[in-house]
Short mmCIF file of C-alpha atoms in Angstrom, two decimals:
data_model
loop_
_atom_site.label_atom_id
_atom_site.label_comp_id
_atom_site.label_asym_id
_atom_site.label_seq_id
_atom_site.Cartn_x
_atom_site.Cartn_y
_atom_site.Cartn_z
CA MET A 26 61.41 41.66 48.73
CA ILE A 27 62.37 43.69 45.62
CA LYS A 28 60.24 42.84 42.60
CA VAL A 29 61.88 42.75 39.17
CA PHE A 30 59.73 42.82 36.03
CA LEU A 31 61.23 40.74 33.20
CA SER A 32 60.23 41.82 29.69
CA SER A 33 61.30 40.33 26.36
CA THR A 34 60.11 38.65 23.21
CA SER A 35 59.46 34.97 23.72
CA LYS A 36 59.88 33.10 20.43
CA ASP A 37 63.56 33.93 20.05
CA LEU A 38 64.40 34.34 23.76
CA GLY A 39 62.31 31.68 25.49
CA ALA A 40 65.25 29.78 26.99
CA PHE A 41 67.00 33.06 27.81
CA ARG A 42 63.97 34.30 29.73
CA GLN A 43 64.01 31.16 31.86
CA ARG A 44 67.71 31.58 32.60
CA ALA A 45 67.25 35.26 33.38
CA GLU A 46 64.34 34.53 35.73
CA LYS A 47 66.43 31.95 37.57
CA ALA A 48 69.35 34.39 37.90
CA ILE A 49 67.07 37.09 39.36
CA ASN A 50 65.39 34.76 41.85
CA SER A 51 68.77 33.47 43.01
CA LEU A 52 69.70 36.94 44.28
CA ASP A 53 68.90 37.50 47.94
CA GLY A 54 65.88 39.70 48.42
CA TYR A 55 64.70 39.68 44.77
CA HIS A 56 61.70 38.15 43.06
CA CYS A 57 61.15 38.00 39.30
CA ILE A 58 57.79 38.86 37.77
CA ALA A 59 57.35 37.37 34.27
CA MET A 60 54.30 37.04 32.04
CA GLU A 61 54.40 33.24 32.00
CA ASN A 62 53.93 33.26 35.77
CA PHE A 63 50.78 35.38 35.81
CA GLY A 64 48.39 32.44 35.78
CA ALA A 65 44.70 32.83 34.96
CA ARG A 66 43.54 36.44 35.34
CA ASP A 67 40.27 38.21 34.62
CA ALA A 68 42.15 40.80 32.60
CA ALA A 69 43.80 41.25 29.23
CA ALA A 70 47.59 41.16 29.16
CA GLU A 71 47.82 44.66 27.72
CA THR A 72 45.98 46.07 30.75
CA TYR A 73 47.37 43.76 33.42
CA CYS A 74 51.07 44.09 32.56
CA PRO A 75 51.23 47.87 33.11
CA ASP A 76 49.91 47.40 36.63
CA LEU A 77 52.62 44.84 37.35
CA VAL A 78 55.29 47.16 35.95
CA ALA A 79 54.06 49.81 38.36
CA GLU A 80 54.39 47.41 41.31
CA CYS A 81 57.98 46.43 40.50
CA GLU A 82 61.06 48.34 41.62
CA VAL A 83 63.27 47.32 38.69
CA PHE A 84 62.54 46.70 35.00
CA VAL A 85 64.75 44.24 33.09
CA LEU A 86 64.48 44.21 29.30
CA LEU A 87 65.92 41.53 27.02
CA LEU A 88 66.27 42.52 23.37
CA GLY A 89 66.48 39.79 20.75
CA ALA A 90 66.15 39.66 16.99
CA THR A 91 62.35 39.82 16.79
CA TYR A 92 59.89 42.56 17.62
CA GLY A 93 57.26 40.39 19.27
CA SER A 94 53.51 40.10 19.06
CA CYS A 95 51.15 43.06 19.41
CA PRO A 96 47.85 43.36 21.28
CA PRO A 97 44.69 43.53 19.16
CA ASN A 98 44.34 46.84 17.30
CA GLU A 99 47.78 47.94 18.44
CA ASP A 100 50.91 48.63 16.37
CA LYS A 101 53.35 48.30 19.26
CA SER A 102 54.42 44.99 20.73
CA TYR A 103 53.77 43.90 24.29
CA THR A 104 57.49 44.32 24.96
CA GLU A 105 57.63 47.91 23.76
CA LEU A 106 54.43 48.81 25.60
CA GLU A 107 55.88 47.39 28.82
CA TYR A 108 59.05 49.36 28.27
CA GLU A 109 57.03 52.55 27.76
CA GLN A 110 55.26 51.91 31.06
CA ALA A 111 58.63 51.64 32.79
CA VAL A 112 59.75 54.90 31.19
CA ALA A 113 56.52 56.70 32.09
CA ARG A 114 56.81 55.58 35.72
CA ASN A 115 60.54 56.38 35.84
CA LYS A 116 61.46 52.84 36.82
CA PRO A 117 65.14 51.84 36.88
CA ARG A 118 65.72 50.01 33.59
CA LEU A 119 68.43 47.41 32.99
CA VAL A 120 68.76 46.40 29.35
CA PHE A 121 70.49 43.35 27.87
CA ALA A 122 70.67 42.92 24.09
CA ALA A 123 71.57 39.92 21.95
CA SER A 124 74.89 40.42 20.20
CA ASP A 125 75.50 40.17 16.46
CA GLU A 126 76.68 36.60 17.02
CA PHE A 127 73.31 35.65 18.51
CA ALA A 128 72.01 32.56 16.72
CA ILE A 129 68.38 32.77 15.58
CA PRO A 130 66.70 29.40 14.91
CA ARG A 131 66.38 28.80 11.18
CA SER A 132 62.69 27.95 11.56
CA LEU A 133 62.13 31.40 13.06
CA SER A 134 64.37 33.48 10.82
CA ASP A 135 62.69 32.15 7.69
CA LYS A 136 59.35 33.45 8.97
CA LEU A 137 60.54 36.94 9.91
CA MET A 138 58.92 39.60 7.79
CA ASP A 139 60.80 42.68 6.71
CA ALA A 140 58.34 44.83 8.66
CA ASP A 141 59.02 42.85 11.84
CA LYS A 142 62.78 43.17 11.38
CA GLN A 143 62.44 46.91 10.81
CA LYS A 144 60.33 47.42 13.95
CA ALA A 145 62.78 45.36 16.01
CA GLN A 146 65.66 47.49 14.73
CA GLN A 147 63.82 50.73 15.44
CA PHE A 148 63.01 49.60 18.99
CA ARG A 149 66.63 48.64 19.62
CA GLN A 150 67.74 52.02 18.28
CA ARG A 151 65.32 53.81 20.61
CA VAL A 152 66.47 51.88 23.66
CA SER A 153 70.15 52.34 22.79
CA THR A 154 69.74 56.13 22.95
CA GLU A 155 68.31 55.90 26.48
CA ARG A 156 70.32 53.18 28.16
CA ILE A 157 73.74 51.54 28.06
CA TRP A 158 73.10 47.85 27.71
CA GLY A 159 74.93 44.62 28.28
CA SER A 160 75.49 42.34 25.29
CA PHE A 161 75.04 38.57 25.45
CA THR A 162 75.35 35.61 23.10
CA THR A 163 74.58 32.68 25.39
CA ALA A 164 72.15 32.16 28.26
CA GLU A 165 75.07 31.74 30.65
CA GLN A 166 76.48 35.12 29.64
CA LEU A 167 73.09 36.72 30.19
CA ALA A 168 72.74 35.17 33.65
CA ALA A 169 76.21 36.41 34.63
CA LEU A 170 75.42 39.94 33.41
CA ILE A 171 72.14 40.05 35.36
CA SER A 172 73.75 38.68 38.53
CA GLN A 173 76.26 41.52 38.39
CA ALA A 174 74.06 44.37 37.14
CA ILE A 175 71.26 44.12 39.70
CA PRO A 176 73.52 44.26 42.82
CA ASN A 177 75.41 47.16 41.19
CA TRP A 178 72.11 48.93 40.67
CA GLN A 179 71.16 48.32 44.29
CA LYS A 180 74.40 49.85 45.57
CA GLN A 181 73.94 52.90 43.37
CA HIS A 182 70.28 53.14 44.38
CA GLU A 183 71.18 53.05 48.07
CA ARG A 184 73.80 55.78 47.57
CA GLU A 185 71.24 57.94 45.79
CA GLN A 186 68.64 57.34 48.49
CA LYS A 187 71.12 58.29 51.21
CA ALA A 188 72.09 61.46 49.36
CA GLN A 189 68.45 62.44 48.89
CA ALA A 190 67.62 61.67 52.52
CA ILE A 191 70.58 63.70 53.78
CA ALA A 192 69.62 66.64 51.53
CA ALA A 193 66.06 66.63 52.91
CA TYR A 194 67.39 66.26 56.46
CA LEU A 195 69.79 69.20 56.09
CA ASN A 196 67.08 71.39 54.56
CA HIS A 197 64.87 70.53 57.53
CA LEU A 198 67.59 71.42 60.06
CA ILE A 199 68.31 74.71 58.32
CA GLU A 200 64.63 75.63 58.04
CA ARG A 201 63.87 74.76 61.68
CA ASN A 202 66.88 76.54 63.13
CA THR A 203 67.29 79.63 60.97
CA ASP A 204 64.87 81.72 63.05
CA LEU A 205 64.65 82.26 66.78
CA TYR A 206 61.22 82.89 68.33
CA PRO A 207 61.59 84.72 71.67
CA ARG A 208 59.46 83.33 74.45
CA GLY A 209 57.74 85.51 77.02
CA VAL A 210 57.61 88.55 74.74
CA MET A 211 54.11 89.98 74.36
CA GLN A 212 53.15 89.87 70.68
CA THR A 213 49.93 91.64 69.83
CA VAL A 214 50.19 91.89 66.04
CA ARG A 215 52.27 89.04 64.68
CA GLN A 216 54.80 86.43 65.68
CA VAL A 217 58.24 87.99 66.17
CA SER A 218 61.20 86.05 64.80
CA LEU A 219 64.90 86.81 64.73
CA ARG A 220 67.67 85.35 62.61
CA LEU A 221 69.52 83.02 64.95
CA ASP A 222 72.93 83.52 63.35
CA GLU A 223 72.53 87.31 63.63
CA VAL A 224 71.61 87.52 67.32
CA TYR A 225 73.58 84.56 68.65
CA VAL A 226 76.20 85.46 71.25
CA SER A 227 78.96 82.92 71.67
CA LEU A 228 78.89 81.29 75.08
CA LYS A 229 81.84 80.75 77.34
CA ALA A 230 82.27 77.67 79.42
CA GLU A 231 84.40 76.27 82.21
CA ARG A 232 86.48 73.31 81.20
CA GLU A 233 87.85 70.86 83.75
CA LEU A 234 91.59 70.29 83.59
CA ARG A 235 93.01 66.83 84.02
CA GLY A 236 96.23 66.15 85.88
CA ARG A 237 98.68 66.38 83.01
CA GLU A 238 96.85 69.37 81.56
CA ARG A 239 97.35 71.18 84.86
CA LEU A 240 101.03 70.30 84.73
CA ARG A 241 101.36 72.06 81.40
CA ARG A 242 100.25 75.36 82.99
CA ALA A 243 102.79 77.74 84.50
CA PRO A 244 104.89 77.39 86.56
CA PHE A 245 105.28 73.74 85.52
CA ASP A 246 105.25 74.01 81.75
CA ASP A 247 109.06 74.14 81.41
CA ASP A 248 110.14 71.65 84.07
CA LEU A 249 107.69 68.75 84.06
CA GLU A 250 110.31 66.15 84.99
CA ASP A 251 111.49 68.11 88.05
CA ILE A 252 108.01 67.98 89.51
CA TRP A 253 108.05 64.21 89.81
CA GLN A 254 111.69 63.48 90.60
CA GLY A 255 114.82 65.11 91.92
CA PRO A 256 115.26 67.95 94.39
CA GLY A 257 112.14 70.02 94.90
CA GLY A 258 109.81 67.32 93.61
CA ARG A 259 107.69 67.29 96.78
CA ARG A 260 107.42 71.08 96.72
CA GLY A 261 106.30 70.79 93.07
CA LEU A 262 103.48 68.45 94.03
CA GLU A 263 102.42 70.78 96.83
CA ARG A 264 102.37 73.69 94.39
CA LEU A 265 100.30 71.58 91.98
CA ASP A 266 97.48 71.39 94.54
CA ASP A 267 97.23 75.18 94.42
CA GLN A 268 96.74 75.29 90.67
CA PRO A 269 93.26 75.83 89.18
CA ARG A 270 91.27 72.76 88.25
CA LYS A 271 89.21 74.61 85.63
CA GLU A 272 89.79 77.15 82.91
CA GLU A 273 87.57 79.37 80.81
CA ALA A 274 87.00 78.03 77.31
CA GLU A 275 85.35 79.23 74.15
CA LEU A 276 82.73 76.74 73.03
CA TYR A 277 83.68 77.07 69.38
CA ASP A 278 87.21 76.00 70.34
CA ALA A 279 85.77 72.93 72.06
CA VAL A 280 83.67 72.11 69.00
CA ARG A 281 86.69 72.44 66.75
CA GLU A 282 88.79 70.14 68.91
CA HIS A 283 86.23 67.46 69.79
CA ALA A 284 83.72 65.40 67.81
CA ARG A 285 81.48 64.78 70.85
CA ILE A 286 80.56 67.31 73.50
CA VAL A 287 78.54 67.20 76.72
CA VAL A 288 77.29 70.62 77.80
CA LEU A 289 76.19 71.12 81.41
CA GLY A 290 74.25 74.18 82.47
CA ASP A 291 71.33 75.56 84.41
CA PRO A 292 67.92 76.14 82.81
CA GLY A 293 67.97 79.19 80.58
CA ALA A 294 71.76 79.16 80.21
CA GLY A 295 71.45 78.81 76.43
CA LYS A 296 72.16 75.12 75.94
CA THR A 297 69.35 74.50 73.46
CA THR A 298 70.10 77.71 71.58
CA LEU A 299 73.73 76.64 71.34
CA LEU A 300 72.77 73.27 69.93
CA ARG A 301 70.42 74.85 67.40
CA PHE A 302 73.15 77.28 66.35
CA LEU A 303 75.67 74.48 65.88
CA ALA A 304 73.15 72.41 63.90
CA LEU A 305 72.50 75.41 61.64
CA GLN A 306 76.16 76.19 61.02
CA PHE A 307 77.19 72.61 60.33
CA ALA A 308 74.11 71.86 58.22
CA GLN A 309 74.76 74.90 56.02
CA ALA A 310 78.44 74.01 55.58
CA TYR A 311 77.64 70.35 54.87
CA LYS A 312 74.97 71.23 52.34
CA THR A 313 77.31 73.54 50.41
CA ASN A 314 80.31 71.16 50.63
CA GLN A 315 82.41 73.57 52.66
CA PRO A 316 85.52 71.88 54.10
CA GLN A 317 85.47 74.05 57.25
CA VAL A 318 82.70 75.59 59.34
CA ALA A 319 82.76 79.29 60.24
CA ASP A 320 80.02 81.65 61.38
CA LYS A 321 79.37 85.22 60.27
CA GLU A 322 81.75 86.55 62.90
CA GLY A 323 84.59 84.46 61.50
CA ARG A 324 84.73 82.04 64.42
CA ALA A 325 86.08 78.69 63.26
CA TYR A 326 84.35 75.47 64.32
CA GLY A 327 86.66 73.06 62.57
CA GLU A 328 86.15 70.42 59.91
CA THR A 329 82.66 70.12 58.46
CA ARG A 330 80.78 67.18 59.91
CA LEU A 331 77.22 65.95 59.62
CA PRO A 332 75.18 67.22 62.59
CA VAL A 333 73.24 64.43 64.29
CA PHE A 334 70.41 66.30 65.94
CA PHE A 335 67.70 64.91 68.21
CA ARG A 336 66.46 65.23 71.78
CA VAL A 337 67.86 62.65 74.17
CA ALA A 338 64.57 62.79 76.06
CA ASP A 339 62.74 61.57 72.94
CA PHE A 340 65.03 58.56 72.75
CA ALA A 341 64.55 57.93 76.48
CA ASP A 342 60.76 57.97 76.04
CA ALA A 343 60.96 55.55 73.11
CA PHE A 344 63.37 53.30 74.99
CA ALA A 345 61.00 53.18 77.96
CA LYS A 346 58.40 51.66 75.64
CA ASP A 347 60.83 49.30 73.92
CA LYS A 348 63.83 48.13 75.92
CA ASN A 349 65.30 46.49 72.82
CA LEU A 350 65.44 49.78 70.91
CA LYS A 351 68.93 50.60 69.65
CA LEU A 352 70.13 54.15 69.14
CA ARG A 353 71.00 53.45 65.52
CA ASN A 354 67.38 52.44 64.89
CA PHE A 355 66.08 55.64 66.47
CA LEU A 356 68.24 58.21 64.67
CA ALA A 357 65.81 58.80 61.80
CA VAL A 358 62.58 58.45 63.82
CA PRO A 359 62.21 62.20 64.58
CA PHE A 360 62.52 62.91 60.86
CA GLY A 361 60.24 60.19 59.48
CA ASP A 362 57.99 62.72 57.78
CA VAL A 363 60.93 64.71 56.40
CA ALA A 364 63.34 62.31 54.73
CA ALA A 365 62.03 59.30 52.85
CA PRO A 366 62.69 56.48 53.11
CA PRO A 367 63.64 56.74 56.81
CA ALA A 368 65.89 53.68 56.47
CA ALA A 369 68.13 55.60 54.06
CA LEU A 370 68.53 58.50 56.50
CA GLN A 371 69.13 56.09 59.37
CA ALA A 372 71.89 54.36 57.42
CA ALA A 373 73.48 57.67 56.40
CA LEU A 374 73.49 59.07 59.94
CA TRP A 375 74.85 55.84 61.38
CA ASP A 376 77.57 55.67 58.72
CA ALA A 377 78.65 59.21 59.63
CA LEU A 378 78.80 58.30 63.31
CA GLN A 379 80.74 55.11 62.68
CA GLN A 380 83.23 56.85 60.41
CA GLY A 381 83.80 59.85 62.68
CA ARG A 382 82.20 62.29 60.24
CA ALA A 383 79.41 63.40 62.58
CA LEU A 384 79.02 66.11 65.19
CA THR A 385 77.02 64.93 68.20
CA ALA A 386 76.10 66.95 71.27
CA SER A 387 74.28 65.92 74.44
CA ILE A 388 72.68 68.66 76.50
CA THR A 389 71.88 68.06 80.15
CA ARG A 390 70.66 70.10 83.13
CA SER A 391 72.67 69.12 86.19
CA SER A 392 72.10 65.35 86.51
CA GLU A 393 68.76 65.47 84.66
CA THR A 394 68.68 64.77 80.93
CA ASN A 395 67.11 67.66 79.06
#
């Protein structure tokens, strides 16, 4: 539940506050916190309100024609003090101000002192330099503005959280995969590390050829139809059986041509090093907004995609404990202490997968998941 603190003067905006509170509470997942709902507390308002501002995720300010009452021995009104708390705590602030056509009750306007009017004007001027506000004349207009502004803020907030989570995630991938620490090397003085992108040697792989791919190899590449029909067709099929079923392939070519890769290899063949290298290259390109990925040797890996990097064995262990665990809910678990909130990273990684903007790789050893 997202808490929204509602701040305003009361004498000129009493009915508007009620309408604003109702509009906020009508939004799914939101709860309005207003002074009139505090109830009896063993605390003064000027000390209790700041704590409530701190607890809320969003601060909504209504500006009317009056400045409002001030705490004892204080020159600033409750409303301005609450606003200052929101500023100090860097809370998102949505401001709605009464328009020039706003009707002030005659009984109230006659009592307004020049000093009160001046303070109200100064406060409005201060807020106007910090925030773009919505203007209202009626309570219905205010409710409509709030019902639109808060969901818009939430969408923007979620985009910002995803961007921040992705930035922290990419920094983590780059930091963890920049250096290579050789195992089995005696180190008597200090830990030896090597730059992965400087010592990495591109691996070669064997790629299985499917039927039609084999047909496109010589001697069949120019006469595909003759293989299946017409004179010599049977001989063509017999010759097809003699053709190789595999071909040597560069792994960077495979990465460039496919969004998902399964790499099979014996222990020590370099599968994990390959995955770390790919994560590093794609993370660096994604972080710097490069459209294409290329390493220091000029090898091209294709369009920049978000690397989704985790150990399948970790997911298998978690799934063994919770059979209802979905992959989408696990994606951010290995990075819970890196990118906050984890839900933002989870959503960003899942969006990339769903939209085909991710690079995923599964590494296995024979039939055993590694």
